[in-house]
């Protein structure tokens, strides 16, 4: 199966200049574990894990920007990538969310949960 059949196409984004509290609100409202970060040259992603690390280091959620805790130069998956291959990449690198791109443009996100659903309900 291909990533085009598995990824979430409703891409939630947050600006790199947003506060960590703002991204927490976006993730909580949408019940997601990661969102894409816009406003910088590279595709970025910020996850629950990133926010937890920030909180654990006593970061002020209102004064700290997303860009300070987001991951950039992240692994991405093309629409035609094999889901098993992408799952292996995620497992090998401890990644739970990968941006999906088409000709370099962000078109979605695939999560471990998405891939697990394919294997479970296919």
GROMACS .gro file of C-alpha atoms in nm:
model
  122
    1UNK     CA    1   0.000   0.000   0.000
    2UNK     CA    2   0.113   0.357  -0.063
    3UNK     CA    3   0.125   0.659   0.167
    4UNK     CA    4  -0.131   0.831  -0.058
    5UNK     CA    5  -0.381   0.577   0.082
    6UNK     CA    6  -0.284   0.629   0.444
    7UNK     CA    7  -0.198   0.990   0.521
    8UNK     CA    8  -0.412   1.260   0.676
    9UNK     CA    9  -0.481   1.529   0.418
   10UNK     CA   10  -0.624   1.786   0.659
   11UNK     CA   11  -0.287   1.936   0.747
   12UNK     CA   12  -0.286   2.143   1.060
   13UNK     CA   13  -0.017   2.406   1.065
   14UNK     CA   14   0.112   2.658   1.312
   15UNK     CA   15   0.338   2.953   1.240
   16UNK     CA   16   0.695   2.922   1.365
   17UNK     CA   17   0.645   3.249   1.557
   18UNK     CA   18   0.344   3.118   1.751
   19UNK     CA   19   0.386   3.051   2.121
   20UNK     CA   20   0.409   2.701   2.260
   21UNK     CA   21   0.080   2.761   2.441
   22UNK     CA   22  -0.086   2.840   2.106
   23UNK     CA   23   0.038   2.515   1.951
   24UNK     CA   24  -0.084   2.324   2.256
   25UNK     CA   25  -0.429   2.472   2.204
   26UNK     CA   26  -0.427   2.378   1.834
   27UNK     CA   27  -0.321   2.020   1.909
   28UNK     CA   28  -0.572   1.982   2.192
   29UNK     CA   29  -0.863   2.122   1.988
   30UNK     CA   30  -0.788   1.890   1.697
   31UNK     CA   31  -0.691   1.594   1.918
   32UNK     CA   32  -0.364   1.542   1.731
   33UNK     CA   33  -0.012   1.469   1.847
   34UNK     CA   34   0.178   1.687   1.599
   35UNK     CA   35   0.134   1.977   1.360
   36UNK     CA   36   0.339   2.108   1.070
   37UNK     CA   37   0.531   2.430   1.127
   38UNK     CA   38   0.519   2.705   0.866
   39UNK     CA   39   0.703   3.032   0.831
   40UNK     CA   40   1.053   2.892   0.792
   41UNK     CA   41   1.230   2.765   0.482
   42UNK     CA   42   1.229   2.396   0.574
   43UNK     CA   43   0.926   2.184   0.655
   44UNK     CA   44   0.904   2.162   1.030
   45UNK     CA   45   0.701   1.965   1.277
   46UNK     CA   46   0.628   2.006   1.645
   47UNK     CA   47   0.492   1.721   1.851
   48UNK     CA   48   0.359   1.651   2.197
   49UNK     CA   49   0.702   1.513   2.279
   50UNK     CA   50   0.864   1.846   2.190
   51UNK     CA   51   0.620   2.034   2.411
   52UNK     CA   52   0.673   1.793   2.702
   53UNK     CA   53   1.048   1.850   2.680
   54UNK     CA   54   0.991   2.226   2.684
   55UNK     CA   55   0.764   2.206   2.987
   56UNK     CA   56   1.011   1.979   3.169
   57UNK     CA   57   1.280   2.243   3.124
   58UNK     CA   58   1.056   2.512   3.279
   59UNK     CA   59   1.004   2.695   2.950
   60UNK     CA   60   0.752   2.979   2.958
   61UNK     CA   61   0.483   2.854   2.717
   62UNK     CA   62   0.357   3.205   2.648
   63UNK     CA   63   0.695   3.360   2.565
   64UNK     CA   64   0.864   3.075   2.380
   65UNK     CA   65   0.819   3.038   2.006
   66UNK     CA   66   0.735   2.714   1.832
   67UNK     CA   67   1.050   2.750   1.617
   68UNK     CA   68   1.264   2.709   1.930
   69UNK     CA   69   1.133   2.355   1.991
   70UNK     CA   70   1.019   2.231   1.651
   71UNK     CA   71   1.217   1.982   1.447
   72UNK     CA   72   1.337   2.095   1.104
   73UNK     CA   73   1.499   1.912   0.815
   74UNK     CA   74   1.272   1.623   0.907
   75UNK     CA   75   1.225   1.305   0.713
   76UNK     CA   76   0.936   1.327   0.470
   77UNK     CA   77   0.740   1.070   0.274
   78UNK     CA   78   0.631   1.099  -0.088
   79UNK     CA   79   0.277   1.003  -0.183
   80UNK     CA   80   0.406   0.692  -0.364
   81UNK     CA   81   0.622   0.571  -0.076
   82UNK     CA   82   0.544   0.222   0.047
   83UNK     CA   83   0.369   0.222   0.387
   84UNK     CA   84   0.583  -0.064   0.519
   85UNK     CA   85   0.900   0.123   0.422
   86UNK     CA   86   0.776   0.439   0.597
   87UNK     CA   87   0.679   0.236   0.906
   88UNK     CA   88   1.034   0.098   0.920
   89UNK     CA   89   1.178   0.450   0.897
   90UNK     CA   90   0.951   0.561   1.181
   91UNK     CA   91   1.044   0.266   1.401
   92UNK     CA   92   1.416   0.288   1.326
   93UNK     CA   93   1.429   0.659   1.415
   94UNK     CA   94   1.168   0.684   1.691
   95UNK     CA   95   0.943   0.906   1.479
   96UNK     CA   96   0.565   0.908   1.526
   97UNK     CA   97   0.469   1.162   1.257
   98UNK     CA   98   0.613   1.228   0.911
   99UNK     CA   99   0.512   1.511   0.678
  100UNK     CA  100   0.387   1.389   0.340
  101UNK     CA  101   0.504   1.584   0.036
  102UNK     CA  102   0.417   1.596  -0.330
  103UNK     CA  103   0.681   1.763  -0.548
  104UNK     CA  104   0.826   1.927  -0.236
  105UNK     CA  105   0.492   2.071  -0.122
  106UNK     CA  106   0.337   1.967   0.209
  107UNK     CA  107   0.016   1.773   0.141
  108UNK     CA  108  -0.040   1.578   0.461
  109UNK     CA  109   0.100   1.399   0.762
  110UNK     CA  110   0.121   1.028   0.827
  111UNK     CA  111   0.131   0.899   1.182
  112UNK     CA  112   0.212   0.565   1.335
  113UNK     CA  113  -0.157   0.542   1.419
  114UNK     CA  114  -0.246   0.584   1.049
  115UNK     CA  115  -0.013   0.300   0.954
  116UNK     CA  116  -0.135   0.079   1.237
  117UNK     CA  117  -0.496   0.133   1.123
  118UNK     CA  118  -0.407   0.012   0.775
  119UNK     CA  119  -0.254  -0.307   0.911
  120UNK     CA  120  -0.538  -0.363   1.155
  121UNK     CA  121  -0.842  -0.284   0.941
  122UNK     CA  122  -0.718  -0.352   0.588
   0.00000   0.00000   0.00000
